Amino acid sequence: MMKKIILITALLVSGTVGFSANCEYNCVEPYDLSSSASRFFSTLTGQKFLAEKMGERLIKKVVKSNIISGNIKTKIDSFSAKDLKAGRFKSIEITGKDVNIQGIQVSSFSAKTLCNFNYITENKNGDILVKEDMPVKISAVITEENLNNTMQSSNYKRFVDNINNLGGNFNIFKINSTTAKIKNNKMHYIVNYSIPFVRKTKDVVLSADLKVENGEIIFANTTFENNSLSIDADKFSRILNYINPLDFSAQILENRDTKFKIENVNISDNMINVDGTMVVLKDKE
């Protein structure tokens, strides 16, 4: 019954999104709906309510199978039991607490469709088709602990290894470890590094604000908290943006079937708040 919607839900939480500076969308007016009498009867008899609850349980199960850990809640708003079975629905909302997706950890997140009509169907071969672009509002809260746990993930370590390979090729540096702290609503990024022919490793501590530029989260208004380097702080922050754990958390989620644009980022109460828009793209039939 819920096969179409469940597969789209898996898409929303499995980390298959690609970046776009332009994430515009248009909502379409509902069509192909069951008759108004059928929708009324579905609500009156409780069929709509039961179908929604069944769908919410199934979606929660699928979400849990696509993440490492987390407490998940789901909500479906449908037109009728018949329409929901056919893949036509008003909205889906997924919220989570203490969620780990592919090693990326967040304190909380939410994903909610933005249009009041969404349509998923099947072609004659049984393939799932998205009939109309499906925009989704995404928001997340990230703590200092989340960031440091993310940087311990195998995916992030491979990400840093790629940077080290580049540095090693030019005999410049090696990043040994990275740590994040959030104090006074500022990002503090500590990088332990070593350079060729120097036995002792060094730490560089960068203090920065966060901002969105071309749909990506970058460091801004950067200053050194230690002055062991002669390099300019802004230049060094551009280097560090390559291993920015926030940007990494977004870059790892890449796929051509979806567009994603980060729109806002701020630090409040020493927690990072991020939101953006994802558009699951309409399939060509």
Coordinates of C-alpha atoms in Angstrom, one line a residue:
M1 CA 0.0 0.0 0.0
M2 CA 2.7 2.5 1.0
K3 CA 5.5 1.3 -1.3
K4 CA 5.8 4.6 -3.3
I5 CA 5.8 6.9 -0.2
I6 CA 8.2 4.7 1.7
L7 CA 10.8 4.7 -1.1
I8 CA 10.7 8.5 -1.2
T9 CA 11.0 8.7 2.5
A10 CA 14.1 6.5 2.3
L11 CA 15.5 9.0 -0.2
L12 CA 15.0 11.9 2.2
V13 CA 16.9 10.3 5.1
S14 CA 19.5 8.2 3.3
G15 CA 21.8 11.1 2.3
T16 CA 21.2 11.2 -1.4
V17 CA 21.3 14.8 -2.2
G18 CA 23.3 17.1 -4.5
F19 CA 24.1 20.7 -4.1
S20 CA 22.6 23.6 -6.1
A21 CA 22.9 27.3 -5.7
N22 CA 19.5 27.5 -7.3
C23 CA 16.8 25.4 -5.6
E24 CA 13.6 27.0 -7.0
Y25 CA 10.4 25.1 -7.2
N26 CA 6.7 25.5 -8.0
C27 CA 3.8 23.8 -6.3
V28 CA 1.1 22.4 -8.6
E29 CA -2.7 22.3 -8.0
P30 CA -4.0 18.8 -6.9
Y31 CA -5.2 16.6 -9.7
D32 CA -6.2 12.9 -10.2
L33 CA -7.8 13.0 -6.7
S34 CA -10.7 10.7 -5.8
S35 CA -14.1 12.3 -5.8
S36 CA -15.1 14.7 -3.0
A37 CA -17.7 12.2 -1.9
S38 CA -15.1 9.4 -1.7
R39 CA -12.7 11.7 0.3
F40 CA -15.6 12.6 2.7
F41 CA -16.6 9.0 3.2
S42 CA -12.9 8.1 3.8
T43 CA -12.7 10.7 6.6
L44 CA -16.1 9.9 8.1
T45 CA -15.5 6.2 8.4
G46 CA -12.0 6.6 9.8
Q47 CA -10.3 4.9 6.8
K48 CA -8.2 8.0 6.1
F49 CA -7.0 8.1 9.8
L50 CA -6.1 4.4 9.8
A51 CA -4.3 4.6 6.5
E52 CA -2.2 7.6 7.8
K53 CA -1.3 5.7 11.0
M54 CA -0.3 2.6 9.1
G55 CA 1.8 4.8 6.8
E56 CA 3.5 6.6 9.6
R57 CA 4.5 3.3 11.2
L58 CA 5.9 1.9 8.0
I59 CA 7.7 5.1 7.2
K60 CA 9.3 5.2 10.7
K61 CA 10.5 1.6 10.2
V62 CA 12.1 2.5 6.8
V63 CA 13.7 5.6 8.3
K64 CA 15.2 3.6 11.2
S65 CA 16.6 1.1 8.6
N66 CA 18.4 4.0 6.8
I67 CA 20.1 5.6 9.8
I68 CA 22.6 4.2 12.3
S69 CA 20.7 5.5 15.4
G70 CA 18.1 8.1 16.5
N71 CA 14.6 8.6 17.9
I72 CA 12.3 9.2 14.9
K73 CA 8.7 10.5 14.6
T74 CA 6.7 10.7 11.4
K75 CA 3.4 12.3 10.4
I76 CA 1.4 12.0 7.2
D77 CA -1.5 14.2 6.1
S78 CA -3.5 12.6 3.3
F79 CA -6.5 13.4 1.1
S80 CA -8.1 10.0 1.6
A81 CA -7.1 6.3 2.0
K82 CA -7.6 5.7 -1.7
D83 CA -5.4 8.7 -2.7
L84 CA -2.7 7.7 -0.2
K85 CA -2.6 4.2 -1.6
A86 CA -2.2 5.7 -5.1
G87 CA 0.8 7.9 -3.9
R88 CA -1.1 11.2 -3.7
F89 CA -0.8 13.0 -0.3
K90 CA -0.7 16.4 1.3
S91 CA 2.5 16.2 3.3
I92 CA 5.0 14.1 5.1
E93 CA 7.0 15.3 8.1
I94 CA 9.9 13.4 9.7
T95 CA 11.6 14.6 12.9
G96 CA 14.5 13.0 14.7
K97 CA 16.5 13.4 17.9
D98 CA 20.2 12.3 18.4
V99 CA 20.4 11.0 14.8
N100 CA 23.4 9.4 13.2
I101 CA 23.2 9.3 9.4
Q102 CA 26.2 7.7 7.6
G103 CA 28.4 8.9 10.6
I104 CA 27.0 12.4 10.5
Q105 CA 25.6 13.2 13.8
V106 CA 22.9 15.9 14.6
S107 CA 21.1 16.7 17.9
S108 CA 17.8 17.1 16.0
F109 CA 16.5 17.4 12.5
S110 CA 13.2 17.8 10.7
A111 CA 12.2 17.3 7.1
K112 CA 8.8 18.4 5.9
T113 CA 7.3 18.6 2.4
L114 CA 6.5 22.2 1.3
C115 CA 3.7 21.8 -1.2
N116 CA 0.1 20.7 -0.2
F117 CA 0.0 18.2 -3.1
N118 CA 2.6 15.5 -3.7
Y119 CA 2.4 12.7 -6.2
I120 CA 4.4 9.5 -6.6
T121 CA 3.4 6.7 -8.9
E122 CA 4.7 3.7 -10.8
N123 CA 5.3 3.1 -14.5
K124 CA 4.3 -0.1 -16.3
N125 CA 7.6 -1.8 -15.3
G126 CA 7.0 -1.2 -11.6
D127 CA 9.6 1.6 -11.3
I128 CA 8.8 4.4 -8.8
L129 CA 8.2 7.8 -10.5
V130 CA 8.0 11.2 -8.9
K131 CA 5.2 12.9 -10.8
E132 CA 6.0 16.4 -9.6
D133 CA 9.0 18.1 -8.0
M134 CA 8.7 17.5 -4.3
P135 CA 10.3 20.3 -2.2
V136 CA 11.2 19.6 1.4
K137 CA 12.3 22.0 4.1
I138 CA 15.2 20.6 6.0
S139 CA 16.5 21.9 9.4
A140 CA 19.0 20.6 11.9
V141 CA 20.6 21.5 15.2
I142 CA 24.3 20.5 15.7
T143 CA 26.2 20.5 18.9
E144 CA 29.9 20.6 19.7
E145 CA 29.7 16.9 20.6
N146 CA 28.0 16.1 17.3
L147 CA 30.8 17.8 15.3
N148 CA 33.5 16.0 17.2
N149 CA 31.8 12.6 16.8
T150 CA 31.3 13.3 13.1
M151 CA 35.0 14.0 12.7
Q152 CA 35.7 10.6 14.2
S153 CA 33.7 8.8 11.6
S154 CA 35.5 6.7 8.9
N155 CA 34.0 8.8 6.1
Y156 CA 35.5 12.1 7.5
K157 CA 38.8 10.5 8.2
R158 CA 39.0 9.4 4.6
F159 CA 38.1 12.9 3.6
V160 CA 41.1 14.3 5.6
D161 CA 43.3 11.5 4.2
N162 CA 42.6 12.9 0.7
I163 CA 43.8 16.3 1.9
N164 CA 46.9 14.8 3.5
N165 CA 47.7 13.0 0.2
L166 CA 47.6 16.3 -1.6
G167 CA 49.8 17.9 1.1
G168 CA 52.2 14.9 1.1
N169 CA 52.6 15.1 -2.7
F170 CA 53.9 18.7 -2.3
N171 CA 55.8 17.8 0.9
I172 CA 54.0 20.6 2.8
F173 CA 52.0 19.2 5.8
K174 CA 50.1 16.4 7.4
I175 CA 46.9 16.9 9.4
N176 CA 47.0 14.6 12.5
S177 CA 43.7 15.5 14.1
T178 CA 40.9 18.0 14.2
T179 CA 38.7 19.1 17.1
A180 CA 35.8 21.6 17.3
K181 CA 34.7 23.7 20.2
I182 CA 31.8 26.1 20.4
K183 CA 32.2 28.9 22.9
N184 CA 30.4 32.3 23.2
N185 CA 28.5 31.4 20.0
K186 CA 31.8 31.2 18.1
M187 CA 33.3 28.2 16.2
H188 CA 36.7 27.3 17.5
Y189 CA 38.6 24.8 15.2
I190 CA 41.7 23.2 16.4
V191 CA 44.0 21.5 13.9
N192 CA 47.0 19.4 15.0
Y193 CA 49.5 19.2 12.1
S194 CA 53.0 18.2 11.3
I195 CA 55.5 19.5 8.7
P196 CA 58.4 17.7 7.1
F197 CA 61.7 17.4 9.0
V198 CA 60.1 18.9 12.1
R199 CA 59.7 16.4 14.9
K200 CA 57.2 18.2 17.1
T201 CA 53.6 18.6 16.0
K202 CA 51.8 21.9 16.3
D203 CA 48.3 23.1 16.9
V204 CA 46.6 26.0 15.2
V205 CA 43.4 27.3 16.7
L206 CA 41.1 29.3 14.5
S207 CA 38.1 31.3 15.8
A208 CA 35.3 31.9 13.3
D209 CA 31.8 32.8 12.6
L210 CA 29.8 30.7 10.2
K211 CA 28.0 31.9 7.0
V212 CA 26.4 30.5 3.9
E213 CA 28.1 31.3 0.6
N214 CA 26.9 29.9 -2.7
G215 CA 24.8 27.3 -0.8
E216 CA 27.8 26.1 1.3
I217 CA 28.7 26.6 5.0
I218 CA 32.1 28.4 5.3
F219 CA 34.2 30.0 8.1
A220 CA 33.9 33.9 8.2
N221 CA 35.6 36.7 10.3
T222 CA 38.4 34.3 11.2
T223 CA 41.1 35.1 13.7
F224 CA 43.9 33.0 15.2
E225 CA 43.8 32.2 18.9
N226 CA 47.5 31.3 18.7
N227 CA 50.0 33.0 16.5
S228 CA 52.5 30.3 15.7
L229 CA 51.8 30.6 12.0
S230 CA 52.8 33.5 9.8
I231 CA 50.0 32.8 7.3
D232 CA 47.0 35.2 7.2
A233 CA 44.0 33.9 9.1
D234 CA 41.6 34.4 6.2
K235 CA 43.9 32.5 3.9
F236 CA 44.2 29.7 6.4
S237 CA 40.5 29.6 6.9
R238 CA 40.1 29.0 3.1
I239 CA 42.4 26.0 3.5
L240 CA 40.4 24.7 6.5
N241 CA 37.2 25.1 4.6
Y242 CA 38.3 22.0 2.6
I243 CA 38.0 20.0 5.8
N244 CA 35.1 21.9 7.4
P245 CA 33.1 19.2 9.1
L246 CA 29.8 21.1 8.5
D247 CA 30.5 21.4 4.7
F248 CA 31.7 17.7 4.8
S249 CA 28.4 16.7 6.3
A250 CA 26.7 18.2 3.3
Q251 CA 29.1 17.1 0.6
I252 CA 29.0 13.5 1.6
L253 CA 25.3 13.5 0.7
E254 CA 25.5 13.8 -3.1
N255 CA 23.2 12.5 -5.9
R256 CA 22.0 13.8 -9.2
D257 CA 18.3 13.0 -8.5
T258 CA 17.9 15.7 -5.8
K259 CA 18.9 19.4 -5.4
F260 CA 19.8 20.8 -2.0
K261 CA 20.6 24.4 -1.0
I262 CA 21.7 25.4 2.5
E263 CA 20.0 28.8 3.1
N264 CA 20.8 29.8 6.7
V265 CA 23.3 29.0 9.4
N266 CA 23.8 30.6 12.9
I267 CA 25.1 29.7 16.3
S268 CA 22.8 30.3 19.2
D269 CA 23.1 29.0 22.8
N270 CA 26.4 27.4 21.6
M271 CA 24.5 25.2 19.1
I272 CA 24.7 25.4 15.3
N273 CA 21.3 25.8 13.5
V274 CA 21.2 25.0 9.8
D275 CA 18.3 25.0 7.4
G276 CA 17.8 24.6 3.7
T277 CA 15.6 23.4 1.0
M278 CA 15.8 20.0 -0.8
V279 CA 13.9 19.3 -4.0
V280 CA 13.3 15.7 -5.1
L281 CA 13.2 16.1 -8.8
K282 CA 10.4 15.1 -11.1
D283 CA 11.0 12.0 -13.1
K284 CA 10.8 12.0 -16.9
E285 CA 8.2 9.4 -17.9

